[in-house]
Amino acid sequence: MSEQTERFTLELDRYYDASPAQVFAAWTDVDTLSTWWGCGPDMLWNVHVWDVRVGGGVHVSLDFDGTPFEVRGEFLAVEPPTGLRFSFGDDGEVVEMRIEPEGEGSRLYLTHGELPSDAQKQMVNGGWSHALGLLDKRLASRQPNDSAATTSR
C-alpha cells in the first residue's frame, strides 16, 4: 500500500472595483500582468511565455533571494471572462482563478492547490496576497476606457 503525502491548498478572495472583463484582462494581457504579478516588493515575475489557451504554455522567472527561480506550466482551462486554471511547476501545483460579478465590481477567488507543505502554503500566501494587492492598485489606476482585450506571449 502506498503512503499518501499530505498536500495543502491556499484559498483567497478579493473584491475589485472593476468589471469581470477588466479583472480577466489584467490576468491575460502580458503587459498588464507584468505590472502586478509577483511574490513581494521588487519581486515581479518575468513573463517569458503566457499563452492563454488550453494547452498553452506558462514560463515565468524571478530572482528569489539572489537565486534565479523559474516555473513552467500549462493552461488547463480558459473561460473568459470568468476564470483560468493552470499548472504551476512540475510537482503538481495548480492555480485556479474565478471571477464573479459583485455589485458594481467583481469578486476574485484564487486557489493554489497541491502545495507540498504548510510552510510552502504560508510563503505562497504572502506572495499571492502581495500580488493581489498590486492588482487592486493596477485596476484602480486604469483609465475608464481601458480595453478588456487579451494578448499572449
PDB file of C-alpha atoms in Angstrom:
ATOM      1  CA  MET A   1       0.000   0.000   0.000  1.00  0.00           C
ATOM      2  CA  SER A   2       1.442   3.383  -0.963  1.00  0.00           C
ATOM      3  CA  GLU A   3       1.689   6.161   1.576  1.00  0.00           C
ATOM      4  CA  GLN A   4      -0.138   9.351   0.616  1.00  0.00           C
ATOM      5  CA  THR A   5       1.643  12.624   1.246  1.00  0.00           C
ATOM      6  CA  GLU A   6      -0.483  15.401   2.649  1.00  0.00           C
ATOM      7  CA  ARG A   7      -0.872  18.335   0.240  1.00  0.00           C
ATOM      8  CA  PHE A   8      -2.027  21.838   1.132  1.00  0.00           C
ATOM      9  CA  THR A   9      -4.345  24.327  -0.573  1.00  0.00           C
ATOM     10  CA  LEU A  10      -4.364  28.106  -0.303  1.00  0.00           C
ATOM     11  CA  GLU A  11      -7.670  29.890  -0.906  1.00  0.00           C
ATOM     12  CA  LEU A  12      -8.002  33.666  -1.135  1.00  0.00           C
ATOM     13  CA  ASP A  13     -10.691  36.052  -2.317  1.00  0.00           C
ATOM     14  CA  ARG A  14     -10.649  39.762  -3.064  1.00  0.00           C
ATOM     15  CA  TYR A  15     -13.171  42.355  -4.178  1.00  0.00           C
ATOM     16  CA  TYR A  16     -12.162  44.652  -7.059  1.00  0.00           C
ATOM     17  CA  ASP A  17     -13.929  47.787  -8.212  1.00  0.00           C
ATOM     18  CA  ALA A  18     -13.704  46.615 -11.827  1.00  0.00           C
ATOM     19  CA  SER A  19     -15.807  44.504 -14.171  1.00  0.00           C
ATOM     20  CA  PRO A  20     -15.086  40.770 -14.566  1.00  0.00           C
ATOM     21  CA  ALA A  21     -13.786  41.501 -18.088  1.00  0.00           C
ATOM     22  CA  GLN A  22     -11.319  44.079 -16.722  1.00  0.00           C
ATOM     23  CA  VAL A  23     -10.088  41.725 -13.998  1.00  0.00           C
ATOM     24  CA  PHE A  24      -9.764  38.879 -16.509  1.00  0.00           C
ATOM     25  CA  ALA A  25      -7.803  41.152 -18.865  1.00  0.00           C
ATOM     26  CA  ALA A  26      -5.385  42.015 -16.059  1.00  0.00           C
ATOM     27  CA  TRP A  27      -4.598  38.281 -15.840  1.00  0.00           C
ATOM     28  CA  THR A  28      -4.389  37.601 -19.568  1.00  0.00           C
ATOM     29  CA  ASP A  29      -2.726  40.708 -21.021  1.00  0.00           C
ATOM     30  CA  VAL A  30       1.011  40.099 -20.561  1.00  0.00           C
ATOM     31  CA  ASP A  31       1.913  43.787 -20.339  1.00  0.00           C
ATOM     32  CA  THR A  32      -0.626  44.311 -17.547  1.00  0.00           C
ATOM     33  CA  LEU A  33       0.168  41.029 -15.778  1.00  0.00           C
ATOM     34  CA  SER A  34       3.840  42.011 -15.668  1.00  0.00           C
ATOM     35  CA  THR A  35       2.990  45.118 -13.617  1.00  0.00           C
ATOM     36  CA  TRP A  36       1.387  43.334 -10.673  1.00  0.00           C
ATOM     37  CA  TRP A  37       2.154  39.580 -10.508  1.00  0.00           C
ATOM     38  CA  GLY A  38       4.967  38.894  -8.108  1.00  0.00           C
ATOM     39  CA  CYS A  39       5.990  37.468  -4.768  1.00  0.00           C
ATOM     40  CA  GLY A  40       6.865  40.604  -2.832  1.00  0.00           C
ATOM     41  CA  PRO A  41       8.303  44.087  -3.083  1.00  0.00           C
ATOM     42  CA  ASP A  42      10.590  44.331  -6.111  1.00  0.00           C
ATOM     43  CA  MET A  43       9.922  40.669  -6.964  1.00  0.00           C
ATOM     44  CA  LEU A  44       7.673  40.696 -10.030  1.00  0.00           C
ATOM     45  CA  TRP A  45       7.619  37.616 -12.246  1.00  0.00           C
ATOM     46  CA  ASN A  46       9.355  37.964 -15.603  1.00  0.00           C
ATOM     47  CA  VAL A  47       6.827  36.568 -18.050  1.00  0.00           C
ATOM     48  CA  HIS A  48       8.553  34.635 -20.846  1.00  0.00           C
ATOM     49  CA  VAL A  49       5.548  32.607 -22.075  1.00  0.00           C
ATOM     50  CA  TRP A  50       1.908  33.247 -21.159  1.00  0.00           C
ATOM     51  CA  ASP A  51      -0.059  31.540 -23.935  1.00  0.00           C
ATOM     52  CA  VAL A  52      -3.632  31.908 -22.672  1.00  0.00           C
ATOM     53  CA  ARG A  53      -5.375  28.956 -24.346  1.00  0.00           C
ATOM     54  CA  VAL A  54      -5.983  25.403 -23.200  1.00  0.00           C
ATOM     55  CA  GLY A  55      -2.664  23.621 -23.641  1.00  0.00           C
ATOM     56  CA  GLY A  56      -0.788  26.934 -23.915  1.00  0.00           C
ATOM     57  CA  GLY A  57       2.465  27.317 -22.044  1.00  0.00           C
ATOM     58  CA  VAL A  58       3.379  29.181 -18.871  1.00  0.00           C
ATOM     59  CA  HIS A  59       7.012  30.150 -18.275  1.00  0.00           C
ATOM     60  CA  VAL A  60       7.920  32.735 -15.643  1.00  0.00           C
ATOM     61  CA  SER A  61      11.034  33.521 -13.625  1.00  0.00           C
ATOM     62  CA  LEU A  62      12.321  35.816 -10.923  1.00  0.00           C
ATOM     63  CA  ASP A  63      15.314  36.348  -8.694  1.00  0.00           C
ATOM     64  CA  PHE A  64      14.455  34.805  -5.310  1.00  0.00           C
ATOM     65  CA  ASP A  65      16.892  35.809  -2.559  1.00  0.00           C
ATOM     66  CA  GLY A  66      19.729  36.075  -5.079  1.00  0.00           C
ATOM     67  CA  THR A  67      18.907  32.772  -6.760  1.00  0.00           C
ATOM     68  CA  PRO A  68      17.213  32.517 -10.162  1.00  0.00           C
ATOM     69  CA  PHE A  69      13.859  30.725  -9.850  1.00  0.00           C
ATOM     70  CA  GLU A  70      11.927  29.503 -12.881  1.00  0.00           C
ATOM     71  CA  VAL A  71       8.478  27.948 -13.197  1.00  0.00           C
ATOM     72  CA  ARG A  72       6.832  26.310 -16.180  1.00  0.00           C
ATOM     73  CA  GLY A  73       3.289  25.112 -16.557  1.00  0.00           C
ATOM     74  CA  GLU A  74       0.341  24.802 -18.870  1.00  0.00           C
ATOM     75  CA  PHE A  75      -3.114  26.343 -19.119  1.00  0.00           C
ATOM     76  CA  LEU A  76      -5.706  23.706 -18.213  1.00  0.00           C
ATOM     77  CA  ALA A  77      -8.834  25.876 -18.578  1.00  0.00           C
ATOM     78  CA  VAL A  78      -9.528  29.310 -20.073  1.00  0.00           C
ATOM     79  CA  GLU A  79     -13.051  30.660 -19.601  1.00  0.00           C
ATOM     80  CA  PRO A  80     -13.271  34.386 -20.483  1.00  0.00           C
ATOM     81  CA  PRO A  81     -14.162  36.472 -18.570  1.00  0.00           C
ATOM     82  CA  THR A  82     -14.702  34.262 -15.525  1.00  0.00           C
ATOM     83  CA  GLY A  83     -11.715  32.031 -14.987  1.00  0.00           C
ATOM     84  CA  LEU A  84      -8.342  30.461 -15.610  1.00  0.00           C
ATOM     85  CA  ARG A  85      -6.670  27.317 -14.353  1.00  0.00           C
ATOM     86  CA  PHE A  86      -3.042  26.433 -14.947  1.00  0.00           C
ATOM     87  CA  SER A  87      -0.392  24.049 -13.690  1.00  0.00           C
ATOM     88  CA  PHE A  88       2.456  25.784 -11.909  1.00  0.00           C
ATOM     89  CA  GLY A  89       5.729  23.897 -11.795  1.00  0.00           C
ATOM     90  CA  ASP A  90       6.430  20.220 -12.173  1.00  0.00           C
ATOM     91  CA  ASP A  91       5.283  18.981  -8.761  1.00  0.00           C
ATOM     92  CA  GLY A  92       1.527  19.064  -9.358  1.00  0.00           C
ATOM     93  CA  GLU A  93       0.675  22.576  -8.149  1.00  0.00           C
ATOM     94  CA  VAL A  94      -2.416  24.069  -9.810  1.00  0.00           C
ATOM     95  CA  VAL A  95      -3.603  27.684  -9.698  1.00  0.00           C
ATOM     96  CA  GLU A  96      -7.263  28.423 -10.326  1.00  0.00           C
ATOM     97  CA  MET A  97      -8.780  31.879 -10.569  1.00  0.00           C
ATOM     98  CA  ARG A  98     -12.530  32.524 -10.773  1.00  0.00           C
ATOM     99  CA  ILE A  99     -14.240  35.907 -11.152  1.00  0.00           C
ATOM    100  CA  GLU A 100     -17.856  36.627 -10.279  1.00  0.00           C
ATOM    101  CA  PRO A 101     -19.739  39.915 -10.647  1.00  0.00           C
ATOM    102  CA  GLU A 102     -20.472  41.515  -7.283  1.00  0.00           C
ATOM    103  CA  GLY A 103     -22.302  44.819  -7.003  1.00  0.00           C
ATOM    104  CA  GLU A 104     -20.520  47.344  -9.217  1.00  0.00           C
ATOM    105  CA  GLY A 105     -17.344  45.273  -9.288  1.00  0.00           C
ATOM    106  CA  SER A 106     -16.030  41.725  -9.118  1.00  0.00           C
ATOM    107  CA  ARG A 107     -15.077  39.095  -6.577  1.00  0.00           C
ATOM    108  CA  LEU A 108     -11.952  37.108  -7.427  1.00  0.00           C
ATOM    109  CA  TYR A 109     -11.472  33.649  -5.905  1.00  0.00           C
ATOM    110  CA  LEU A 110      -7.949  32.249  -6.066  1.00  0.00           C
ATOM    111  CA  THR A 111      -6.966  28.688  -5.223  1.00  0.00           C
ATOM    112  CA  HIS A 112      -3.359  27.499  -5.295  1.00  0.00           C
ATOM    113  CA  GLY A 113      -3.510  23.777  -4.674  1.00  0.00           C
ATOM    114  CA  GLU A 114      -1.257  20.785  -4.229  1.00  0.00           C
ATOM    115  CA  LEU A 115       1.340  22.652  -2.162  1.00  0.00           C
ATOM    116  CA  PRO A 116       3.856  20.257  -0.561  1.00  0.00           C
ATOM    117  CA  SER A 117       3.897  21.714   2.980  1.00  0.00           C
ATOM    118  CA  ASP A 118       2.225  24.152   5.321  1.00  0.00           C
ATOM    119  CA  ALA A 119       5.414  26.258   5.247  1.00  0.00           C
ATOM    120  CA  GLN A 120       5.152  26.452   1.447  1.00  0.00           C
ATOM    121  CA  LYS A 121       1.478  27.386   1.781  1.00  0.00           C
ATOM    122  CA  GLN A 122       2.393  30.265   4.115  1.00  0.00           C
ATOM    123  CA  MET A 123       5.106  31.509   1.747  1.00  0.00           C
ATOM    124  CA  VAL A 124       2.756  31.293  -1.254  1.00  0.00           C
ATOM    125  CA  ASN A 125       0.081  33.116   0.780  1.00  0.00           C
ATOM    126  CA  GLY A 126       2.489  36.018   1.275  1.00  0.00           C
ATOM    127  CA  GLY A 127       3.283  36.156  -2.425  1.00  0.00           C
ATOM    128  CA  TRP A 128      -0.296  35.973  -3.642  1.00  0.00           C
ATOM    129  CA  SER A 129      -1.505  38.451  -1.006  1.00  0.00           C
ATOM    130  CA  HIS A 130       1.117  40.934  -2.173  1.00  0.00           C
ATOM    131  CA  ALA A 131       0.292  40.332  -5.846  1.00  0.00           C
ATOM    132  CA  LEU A 132      -3.467  40.685  -5.364  1.00  0.00           C
ATOM    133  CA  GLY A 133      -2.865  43.975  -3.541  1.00  0.00           C
ATOM    134  CA  LEU A 134      -0.826  45.206  -6.516  1.00  0.00           C
ATOM    135  CA  LEU A 135      -3.608  44.041  -8.826  1.00  0.00           C
ATOM    136  CA  ASP A 136      -6.046  46.200  -6.853  1.00  0.00           C
ATOM    137  CA  LYS A 137      -3.782  49.236  -7.326  1.00  0.00           C
ATOM    138  CA  ARG A 138      -3.368  48.444 -11.028  1.00  0.00           C
ATOM    139  CA  LEU A 139      -7.125  48.150 -11.574  1.00  0.00           C
ATOM    140  CA  ALA A 140      -7.763  51.341  -9.583  1.00  0.00           C
ATOM    141  CA  SER A 141      -5.318  53.250 -11.811  1.00  0.00           C
ATOM    142  CA  ARG A 142      -6.886  52.128 -15.096  1.00  0.00           C
ATOM    143  CA  GLN A 143      -8.440  54.614 -17.446  1.00  0.00           C
ATOM    144  CA  PRO A 144     -12.237  54.461 -17.861  1.00  0.00           C
ATOM    145  CA  ASN A 145     -11.880  53.247 -21.463  1.00  0.00           C
ATOM    146  CA  ASP A 146      -9.206  50.612 -20.780  1.00  0.00           C
ATOM    147  CA  SER A 147      -9.730  47.718 -23.136  1.00  0.00           C
ATOM    148  CA  ALA A 148     -10.552  44.229 -21.942  1.00  0.00           C
ATOM    149  CA  ALA A 149      -8.623  42.719 -24.857  1.00  0.00           C
ATOM    150  CA  THR A 150      -6.211  39.914 -24.146  1.00  0.00           C
ATOM    151  CA  THR A 151      -2.764  39.306 -25.541  1.00  0.00           C
ATOM    152  CA  SER A 152      -0.401  36.407 -25.069  1.00  0.00           C
ATOM    153  CA  ARG A 153       3.308  35.862 -25.309  1.00  0.00           C
TER     154      ARG A 153
END
